[in-house]
Amino acid sequence: MAEKEEFRVYNSMTQQKEIFKPNKPGHVGMYVCGVTAYDLSHLGHARAAVNFDVLYRYLQHLGYEVTYVRNFTDVDDKIIRRSNELGEEPLSLSSRFCQEYLVDMADLQCLIPTHQPRVSDHMEQIKDMITKIIENDSAYVVDGDVFFAVERFPNYGKLSGQKLENNRAGERVAVDSRKRNPADFALWKAAKPGEPSWDSPWGPGRPGWHIECSAMSAHYLSYSFDIHGGGIDLIFPHHENEIAQSCAACQESLVSYWMHNGHVTNNNEKMSKSLGNFFTIREITQRYLPLALRHFLLSAHYRSPLNYTVTQLEGASDAVYYIYQTLQDCEDALSPFQQASLKDDGPEQKSKTGQITPAAQECISKLRSEFQTKMSDDLNTAQILTGAFQEALKFINSSLNMLKKKQQKKQQLSAIQSLVEVEKEVKEVLNILGLLSSSTYLEVLQQLKDKALKRAGLVESDVLHLIEERSLARKNKEFLKGDQIRADLTSKGIALMDVGKETIWRPCVPVELEQPVQPVEQEHKALPVEQKPASTTG
């Protein structure tokens, strides 16, 4: 996948797709707003992290050197309120939840950003920027508070489309009568009893919400950089205020591309802590493998709303199982040939490598082309995991079946090399999407099975006992009983598969029982390598 294609991204500022051209050839500066660390992170946070992790990975794939900055807000009103509720020091509480967030990010296979700055570590940069804004006559001091004067920035509202006369507070607190304009927002807040504070030229206090990102992005990336990202809910007021204060501090301040991911919804309503309809990442990963959650988060275009349903999570988990079962089957089938090759690793061995088949070449070309086309079109991950990618998995499975058949040596070598090359391309796609685990295929499959058992309220010995019971029922021609056992397990997300004379199980999407099963008195046929669920026969 070495060929480059024009990369187009949707710029929220211009509201259109634009060809991506970094300020500095070969290098990309990217800043993404992180979490306010006062609780465990929820699914909305996971979506932003995963989407921008894919962008980070794809830019690296394109050959760019990327400086990726994702901040932590560890000084904030919400943190103070929560620390008071729990009787814990604010910075201790925020530090604890920063670490919990990093655990979630590792579970979701998000790469570690280049820098992960915290507000509490960048007070000097924040105070320096506020000083510049005051010196440029764009902020004013009132009783130890510093407010940004929005009327001093004529382009205020350009990103969000908000009209200044329609704006009210523009921040997270109620309107302050001391403001010159209700839309003015706090750059610095005077200290209050029992709250953390830092010395400043305007008296002890702490930063307002918005200034932190302007100061930290300028510190790590300069005032002009390529990409600023975050959730769509940050467009106003947060990113709008960032633009105003950054430009007030430095006239040359410019973000080339503003990128925003859509909401995660629950029953088509925005999922958020304030509405109380959210799920934490931890709650979901206790029941589903983090890889399945990541797959689910990539199943919609990053700018589109993503509606959370258990059915979709189940589907994502099933899709990941199919991917890894295919890769495991491929590894099992190729292992004997690879071992034989190691034993005969002489100078003539290279000549014994087969040429890949035209069908394999077409499969690879189609997957490569589709991946490049979709990813270069504003990261269209939703269409990558279908289409040519699924065809590649089917090609592997059908080739594995062919490999079992007796073939001439040349044909066999060609089939083996074809499998190797197609598998390599599939893994390349998975790696760029962050779906290729560092665990072995078998370990991932076992983890998926363990989660499925947990959701079903079973342990593996329960399933094996029911398999034996079903086998005995079939032997006694009690087909209705056998069908009922299989159907009951399927309704809990456990599929039984008859492979030859053996019955094995795998996770599946739970199927609700609408009516009692009807007996079908016929024998199962052995399944191909793809191992689809057992048919309606008991």
PDB file of C-alpha atoms in Angstrom, residues 144-364:
ATOM      1  CA  GLY A 144      -9.046  39.376  39.717  1.00  0.00           C
ATOM      2  CA  ASP A 145     -11.008  37.784  36.849  1.00  0.00           C
ATOM      3  CA  VAL A 146      -9.890  38.245  33.249  1.00  0.00           C
ATOM      4  CA  PHE A 147     -12.517  38.278  30.494  1.00  0.00           C
ATOM      5  CA  PHE A 148     -12.035  38.079  26.743  1.00  0.00           C
ATOM      6  CA  ALA A 149     -13.813  40.922  24.911  1.00  0.00           C
ATOM      7  CA  VAL A 150     -15.531  39.188  21.980  1.00  0.00           C
ATOM      8  CA  GLU A 151     -16.396  42.493  20.307  1.00  0.00           C
ATOM      9  CA  ARG A 152     -12.659  42.980  19.742  1.00  0.00           C
ATOM     10  CA  PHE A 153     -12.676  39.992  17.390  1.00  0.00           C
ATOM     11  CA  PRO A 154     -14.855  40.805  14.324  1.00  0.00           C
ATOM     12  CA  ASN A 155     -14.718  37.230  13.005  1.00  0.00           C
ATOM     13  CA  TYR A 156     -16.215  35.756  16.177  1.00  0.00           C
ATOM     14  CA  GLY A 157     -18.744  33.090  15.150  1.00  0.00           C
ATOM     15  CA  LYS A 158     -17.057  32.221  11.843  1.00  0.00           C
ATOM     16  CA  LEU A 159     -16.580  28.537  12.744  1.00  0.00           C
ATOM     17  CA  SER A 160     -19.953  27.906  14.328  1.00  0.00           C
ATOM     18  CA  GLY A 161     -22.104  30.346  12.379  1.00  0.00           C
ATOM     19  CA  GLN A 162     -23.323  31.827  15.668  1.00  0.00           C
ATOM     20  CA  LYS A 163     -24.224  35.505  15.573  1.00  0.00           C
ATOM     21  CA  LEU A 164     -22.710  37.545  18.367  1.00  0.00           C
ATOM     22  CA  GLU A 165     -25.962  39.302  19.224  1.00  0.00           C
ATOM     23  CA  ASN A 166     -27.648  35.913  19.769  1.00  0.00           C
ATOM     24  CA  ASN A 167     -24.978  34.554  22.098  1.00  0.00           C
ATOM     25  CA  ARG A 168     -25.298  34.536  25.826  1.00  0.00           C
ATOM     26  CA  ALA A 169     -22.720  33.260  28.292  1.00  0.00           C
ATOM     27  CA  GLY A 170     -20.324  31.538  25.901  1.00  0.00           C
ATOM     28  CA  GLU A 171     -18.884  29.511  28.785  1.00  0.00           C
ATOM     29  CA  ARG A 172     -19.793  26.893  31.369  1.00  0.00           C
ATOM     30  CA  VAL A 173     -21.141  29.282  34.051  1.00  0.00           C
ATOM     31  CA  ALA A 174     -24.061  31.689  34.409  1.00  0.00           C
ATOM     32  CA  VAL A 175     -23.906  35.181  32.899  1.00  0.00           C
ATOM     33  CA  ASP A 176     -21.766  37.558  34.978  1.00  0.00           C
ATOM     34  CA  SER A 177     -23.135  41.125  35.224  1.00  0.00           C
ATOM     35  CA  ARG A 178     -19.561  42.469  35.336  1.00  0.00           C
ATOM     36  CA  LYS A 179     -19.036  41.493  31.706  1.00  0.00           C
ATOM     37  CA  ARG A 180     -19.091  44.163  29.026  1.00  0.00           C
ATOM     38  CA  ASN A 181     -20.877  41.746  26.730  1.00  0.00           C
ATOM     39  CA  PRO A 182     -22.806  38.639  27.858  1.00  0.00           C
ATOM     40  CA  ALA A 183     -20.787  36.576  25.340  1.00  0.00           C
ATOM     41  CA  ASP A 184     -17.439  37.563  26.916  1.00  0.00           C
ATOM     42  CA  PHE A 185     -15.780  34.539  28.469  1.00  0.00           C
ATOM     43  CA  ALA A 186     -13.320  33.945  31.277  1.00  0.00           C
ATOM     44  CA  LEU A 187      -9.623  33.609  30.546  1.00  0.00           C
ATOM     45  CA  TRP A 188      -8.704  33.609  34.250  1.00  0.00           C
ATOM     46  CA  LYS A 189     -10.891  33.069  37.325  1.00  0.00           C
ATOM     47  CA  ALA A 190     -10.077  34.679  40.656  1.00  0.00           C
ATOM     48  CA  ALA A 191      -9.406  32.212  43.472  1.00  0.00           C
ATOM     49  CA  LYS A 192     -12.262  31.052  45.684  1.00  0.00           C
ATOM     50  CA  PRO A 193     -11.918  29.481  49.140  1.00  0.00           C
ATOM     51  CA  GLY A 194     -11.221  25.756  49.004  1.00  0.00           C
ATOM     52  CA  GLU A 195     -10.351  25.747  45.278  1.00  0.00           C
ATOM     53  CA  PRO A 196      -6.922  25.149  43.730  1.00  0.00           C
ATOM     54  CA  SER A 197      -5.224  28.365  42.625  1.00  0.00           C
ATOM     55  CA  TRP A 198      -2.000  29.691  41.130  1.00  0.00           C
ATOM     56  CA  ASP A 199      -0.375  33.102  41.451  1.00  0.00           C
ATOM     57  CA  SER A 200      -0.778  35.465  38.503  1.00  0.00           C
ATOM     58  CA  PRO A 201      -0.370  39.166  37.620  1.00  0.00           C
ATOM     59  CA  TRP A 202      -4.125  39.536  38.299  1.00  0.00           C
ATOM     60  CA  GLY A 203      -4.049  37.761  41.636  1.00  0.00           C
ATOM     61  CA  PRO A 204      -4.348  34.079  42.606  1.00  0.00           C
ATOM     62  CA  GLY A 205      -6.732  32.030  40.509  1.00  0.00           C
ATOM     63  CA  ARG A 206      -7.000  29.420  37.787  1.00  0.00           C
ATOM     64  CA  PRO A 207      -7.584  29.357  34.014  1.00  0.00           C
ATOM     65  CA  GLY A 208     -10.948  29.480  32.295  1.00  0.00           C
ATOM     66  CA  TRP A 209     -11.876  26.447  30.209  1.00  0.00           C
ATOM     67  CA  HIS A 210     -10.942  27.645  26.708  1.00  0.00           C
ATOM     68  CA  ILE A 211      -7.528  29.263  27.157  1.00  0.00           C
ATOM     69  CA  GLU A 212      -5.799  25.982  28.000  1.00  0.00           C
ATOM     70  CA  CYS A 213      -6.071  24.543  24.474  1.00  0.00           C
ATOM     71  CA  SER A 214      -4.904  27.739  22.799  1.00  0.00           C
ATOM     72  CA  ALA A 215      -1.874  27.912  25.076  1.00  0.00           C
ATOM     73  CA  MET A 216      -0.922  24.243  24.854  1.00  0.00           C
ATOM     74  CA  SER A 217      -1.436  23.939  21.098  1.00  0.00           C
ATOM     75  CA  ALA A 218       0.731  27.029  20.553  1.00  0.00           C
ATOM     76  CA  HIS A 219       3.377  25.657  22.923  1.00  0.00           C
ATOM     77  CA  TYR A 220       3.689  22.265  21.193  1.00  0.00           C
ATOM     78  CA  LEU A 221       2.737  23.119  17.603  1.00  0.00           C
ATOM     79  CA  SER A 222       3.188  26.911  17.260  1.00  0.00           C
ATOM     80  CA  TYR A 223       0.339  29.323  16.522  1.00  0.00           C
ATOM     81  CA  SER A 224      -0.131  27.896  13.020  1.00  0.00           C
ATOM     82  CA  PHE A 225      -0.654  24.169  12.628  1.00  0.00           C
ATOM     83  CA  ASP A 226      -2.509  21.720  10.431  1.00  0.00           C
ATOM     84  CA  ILE A 227      -5.369  19.945  12.193  1.00  0.00           C
ATOM     85  CA  HIS A 228      -7.479  20.742  15.231  1.00  0.00           C
ATOM     86  CA  GLY A 229      -9.988  18.065  16.160  1.00  0.00           C
ATOM     87  CA  GLY A 230     -12.665  17.210  18.690  1.00  0.00           C
ATOM     88  CA  GLY A 231     -16.313  16.348  19.106  1.00  0.00           C
ATOM     89  CA  ILE A 232     -18.922  18.338  17.211  1.00  0.00           C
ATOM     90  CA  ASP A 233     -20.260  19.688  20.511  1.00  0.00           C
ATOM     91  CA  LEU A 234     -16.972  21.580  20.967  1.00  0.00           C
ATOM     92  CA  ILE A 235     -17.474  23.783  17.889  1.00  0.00           C
ATOM     93  CA  PHE A 236     -19.327  26.258  20.083  1.00  0.00           C
ATOM     94  CA  PRO A 237     -18.326  27.701  22.390  1.00  0.00           C
ATOM     95  CA  HIS A 238     -14.975  25.975  22.946  1.00  0.00           C
ATOM     96  CA  HIS A 239     -13.385  26.028  19.494  1.00  0.00           C
ATOM     97  CA  GLU A 240     -14.971  29.341  18.581  1.00  0.00           C
ATOM     98  CA  ASN A 241     -13.405  30.860  21.689  1.00  0.00           C
ATOM     99  CA  GLU A 242     -10.082  29.179  20.982  1.00  0.00           C
ATOM    100  CA  ILE A 243      -9.909  30.865  17.584  1.00  0.00           C
ATOM    101  CA  ALA A 244     -10.731  34.276  19.067  1.00  0.00           C
ATOM    102  CA  GLN A 245      -8.182  34.156  21.884  1.00  0.00           C
ATOM    103  CA  SER A 246      -5.422  32.584  19.742  1.00  0.00           C
ATOM    104  CA  CYS A 247      -5.818  35.280  17.088  1.00  0.00           C
ATOM    105  CA  ALA A 248      -5.874  37.956  19.800  1.00  0.00           C
ATOM    106  CA  ALA A 249      -2.565  36.638  21.149  1.00  0.00           C
ATOM    107  CA  CYS A 250      -0.995  36.267  17.696  1.00  0.00           C
ATOM    108  CA  GLN A 251      -2.433  37.688  14.463  1.00  0.00           C
ATOM    109  CA  GLU A 252      -0.745  34.924  12.446  1.00  0.00           C
ATOM    110  CA  SER A 253      -2.604  32.214  14.372  1.00  0.00           C
ATOM    111  CA  LEU A 254      -4.193  29.758  11.960  1.00  0.00           C
ATOM    112  CA  VAL A 255      -5.533  26.211  12.019  1.00  0.00           C
ATOM    113  CA  SER A 256      -5.676  24.880   8.467  1.00  0.00           C
ATOM    114  CA  TYR A 257      -8.300  22.161   9.009  1.00  0.00           C
ATOM    115  CA  TRP A 258     -10.936  21.895  11.722  1.00  0.00           C
ATOM    116  CA  MET A 259     -12.229  18.332  12.028  1.00  0.00           C
ATOM    117  CA  HIS A 260     -15.125  17.198  14.235  1.00  0.00           C
ATOM    118  CA  ASN A 261     -16.648  13.809  14.940  1.00  0.00           C
ATOM    119  CA  GLY A 262     -20.384  13.298  15.340  1.00  0.00           C
ATOM    120  CA  HIS A 263     -22.331  12.483  18.501  1.00  0.00           C
ATOM    121  CA  VAL A 264     -22.930   9.026  19.861  1.00  0.00           C
ATOM    122  CA  THR A 265     -26.664   8.702  20.449  1.00  0.00           C
ATOM    123  CA  ASN A 266     -28.727   6.408  22.639  1.00  0.00           C
ATOM    124  CA  ASN A 267     -32.172   5.812  21.160  1.00  0.00           C
ATOM    125  CA  ASN A 268     -31.359   8.696  18.805  1.00  0.00           C
ATOM    126  CA  GLU A 269     -30.725  11.133  21.675  1.00  0.00           C
ATOM    127  CA  LYS A 270     -27.227  12.561  22.264  1.00  0.00           C
ATOM    128  CA  MET A 271     -25.352  10.453  24.783  1.00  0.00           C
ATOM    129  CA  SER A 272     -23.835  12.596  27.530  1.00  0.00           C
ATOM    130  CA  LYS A 273     -23.144  12.671  31.242  1.00  0.00           C
ATOM    131  CA  SER A 274     -25.426  15.669  31.735  1.00  0.00           C
ATOM    132  CA  LEU A 275     -28.396  13.757  30.286  1.00  0.00           C
ATOM    133  CA  GLY A 276     -27.605  10.631  32.305  1.00  0.00           C
ATOM    134  CA  ASN A 277     -28.061   8.341  29.284  1.00  0.00           C
ATOM    135  CA  PHE A 278     -24.418   7.429  28.787  1.00  0.00           C
ATOM    136  CA  PHE A 279     -22.381   4.251  29.145  1.00  0.00           C
ATOM    137  CA  THR A 280     -18.787   4.363  30.297  1.00  0.00           C
ATOM    138  CA  ILE A 281     -16.157   2.667  28.174  1.00  0.00           C
ATOM    139  CA  ARG A 282     -15.440   0.403  31.134  1.00  0.00           C
ATOM    140  CA  GLU A 283     -19.077  -0.716  31.409  1.00  0.00           C
ATOM    141  CA  ILE A 284     -19.040  -1.810  27.777  1.00  0.00           C
ATOM    142  CA  THR A 285     -15.602  -3.457  27.782  1.00  0.00           C
ATOM    143  CA  GLN A 286     -16.587  -5.539  30.784  1.00  0.00           C
ATOM    144  CA  ARG A 287     -19.095  -7.275  28.496  1.00  0.00           C
ATOM    145  CA  TYR A 288     -17.541  -6.861  25.040  1.00  0.00           C
ATOM    146  CA  LEU A 289     -13.980  -7.132  23.814  1.00  0.00           C
ATOM    147  CA  PRO A 290     -12.507  -3.625  23.281  1.00  0.00           C
ATOM    148  CA  LEU A 291     -11.705  -4.656  19.678  1.00  0.00           C
ATOM    149  CA  ALA A 292     -15.436  -5.171  19.121  1.00  0.00           C
ATOM    150  CA  LEU A 293     -16.170  -1.730  20.540  1.00  0.00           C
ATOM    151  CA  ARG A 294     -13.549  -0.199  18.250  1.00  0.00           C
ATOM    152  CA  HIS A 295     -15.071  -2.021  15.259  1.00  0.00           C
ATOM    153  CA  PHE A 296     -18.492  -0.640  16.230  1.00  0.00           C
ATOM    154  CA  LEU A 297     -17.110   2.918  16.495  1.00  0.00           C
ATOM    155  CA  LEU A 298     -15.659   2.632  12.977  1.00  0.00           C
ATOM    156  CA  SER A 299     -18.900   1.271  11.516  1.00  0.00           C
ATOM    157  CA  ALA A 300     -20.238   4.764  10.787  1.00  0.00           C
ATOM    158  CA  HIS A 301     -18.533   7.707   9.111  1.00  0.00           C
ATOM    159  CA  TYR A 302     -16.832   9.762  11.800  1.00  0.00           C
ATOM    160  CA  ARG A 303     -18.929  12.866  11.048  1.00  0.00           C
ATOM    161  CA  SER A 304     -22.261  11.007  11.174  1.00  0.00           C
ATOM    162  CA  PRO A 305     -24.245  10.356  14.337  1.00  0.00           C
ATOM    163  CA  LEU A 306     -23.625   6.853  15.682  1.00  0.00           C
ATOM    164  CA  ASN A 307     -26.617   5.285  17.421  1.00  0.00           C
ATOM    165  CA  TYR A 308     -25.687   2.911  20.211  1.00  0.00           C
ATOM    166  CA  THR A 309     -27.611  -0.364  20.337  1.00  0.00           C
ATOM    167  CA  VAL A 310     -26.737  -3.719  21.852  1.00  0.00           C
ATOM    168  CA  THR A 311     -27.576  -5.343  18.518  1.00  0.00           C
ATOM    169  CA  GLN A 312     -24.901  -3.295  16.737  1.00  0.00           C
ATOM    170  CA  LEU A 313     -22.323  -4.141  19.390  1.00  0.00           C
ATOM    171  CA  GLU A 314     -23.210  -7.808  19.060  1.00  0.00           C
ATOM    172  CA  GLY A 315     -22.825  -7.509  15.300  1.00  0.00           C
ATOM    173  CA  ALA A 316     -19.430  -5.856  15.680  1.00  0.00           C
ATOM    174  CA  SER A 317     -18.297  -8.590  18.063  1.00  0.00           C
ATOM    175  CA  ASP A 318     -19.447 -11.252  15.601  1.00  0.00           C
ATOM    176  CA  ALA A 319     -17.602  -9.495  12.759  1.00  0.00           C
ATOM    177  CA  VAL A 320     -14.356  -9.421  14.763  1.00  0.00           C
ATOM    178  CA  TYR A 321     -14.752 -13.106  15.574  1.00  0.00           C
ATOM    179  CA  TYR A 322     -15.162 -13.944  11.880  1.00  0.00           C
ATOM    180  CA  ILE A 323     -12.063 -11.914  10.980  1.00  0.00           C
ATOM    181  CA  TYR A 324      -9.887 -13.584  13.600  1.00  0.00           C
ATOM    182  CA  GLN A 325     -11.262 -17.070  12.969  1.00  0.00           C
ATOM    183  CA  THR A 326     -10.388 -16.622   9.293  1.00  0.00           C
ATOM    184  CA  LEU A 327      -6.876 -15.457  10.174  1.00  0.00           C
ATOM    185  CA  GLN A 328      -6.449 -18.353  12.606  1.00  0.00           C
ATOM    186  CA  ASP A 329      -7.644 -20.887  10.027  1.00  0.00           C
ATOM    187  CA  CYS A 330      -5.185 -19.393   7.539  1.00  0.00           C
ATOM    188  CA  GLU A 331      -2.331 -19.617  10.037  1.00  0.00           C
ATOM    189  CA  ASP A 332      -3.213 -23.235  10.866  1.00  0.00           C
ATOM    190  CA  ALA A 333      -3.356 -24.203   7.193  1.00  0.00           C
ATOM    191  CA  LEU A 334      -0.087 -22.484   6.257  1.00  0.00           C
ATOM    192  CA  SER A 335       1.868 -23.633   9.310  1.00  0.00           C
ATOM    193  CA  PRO A 336       2.809 -27.131   8.003  1.00  0.00           C
ATOM    194  CA  PHE A 337       4.059 -25.665   4.711  1.00  0.00           C
ATOM    195  CA  GLN A 338       6.009 -22.913   6.462  1.00  0.00           C
ATOM    196  CA  GLN A 339       7.645 -25.451   8.788  1.00  0.00           C
ATOM    197  CA  ALA A 340       8.600 -27.611   5.820  1.00  0.00           C
ATOM    198  CA  SER A 341      10.030 -24.535   4.150  1.00  0.00           C
ATOM    199  CA  LEU A 342      12.191 -23.785   7.206  1.00  0.00           C
ATOM    200  CA  LYS A 343      13.629 -27.303   7.113  1.00  0.00           C
ATOM    201  CA  ASP A 344      14.505 -26.851   3.436  1.00  0.00           C
ATOM    202  CA  ASP A 345      15.886 -23.325   3.530  1.00  0.00           C
ATOM    203  CA  GLY A 346      18.668 -23.827   0.995  1.00  0.00           C
ATOM    204  CA  PRO A 347      19.741 -21.464  -1.790  1.00  0.00           C
ATOM    205  CA  GLU A 348      17.209 -23.008  -4.172  1.00  0.00           C
ATOM    206  CA  GLN A 349      14.265 -22.424  -1.827  1.00  0.00           C
ATOM    207  CA  LYS A 350      13.334 -19.048  -3.319  1.00  0.00           C
ATOM    208  CA  SER A 351      12.729 -20.644  -6.672  1.00  0.00           C
ATOM    209  CA  LYS A 352      10.201 -22.950  -5.021  1.00  0.00           C
ATOM    210  CA  THR A 353       7.918 -20.063  -4.049  1.00  0.00           C
ATOM    211  CA  GLY A 354       4.810 -20.068  -6.191  1.00  0.00           C
ATOM    212  CA  GLN A 355       3.408 -17.178  -8.140  1.00  0.00           C
ATOM    213  CA  ILE A 356       0.141 -15.820  -6.813  1.00  0.00           C
ATOM    214  CA  THR A 357      -2.948 -16.635  -8.835  1.00  0.00           C
ATOM    215  CA  PRO A 358      -4.734 -14.061 -11.014  1.00  0.00           C
ATOM    216  CA  ALA A 359      -7.737 -14.319  -8.656  1.00  0.00           C
ATOM    217  CA  ALA A 360      -5.502 -13.495  -5.671  1.00  0.00           C
ATOM    218  CA  GLN A 361      -3.918 -10.588  -7.516  1.00  0.00           C
ATOM    219  CA  GLU A 362      -7.352  -9.227  -8.388  1.00  0.00           C
ATOM    220  CA  CYS A 363      -8.456  -9.630  -4.769  1.00  0.00           C
ATOM    221  CA  ILE A 364      -5.398  -7.726  -3.504  1.00  0.00           C
TER     222      ILE A 364
END
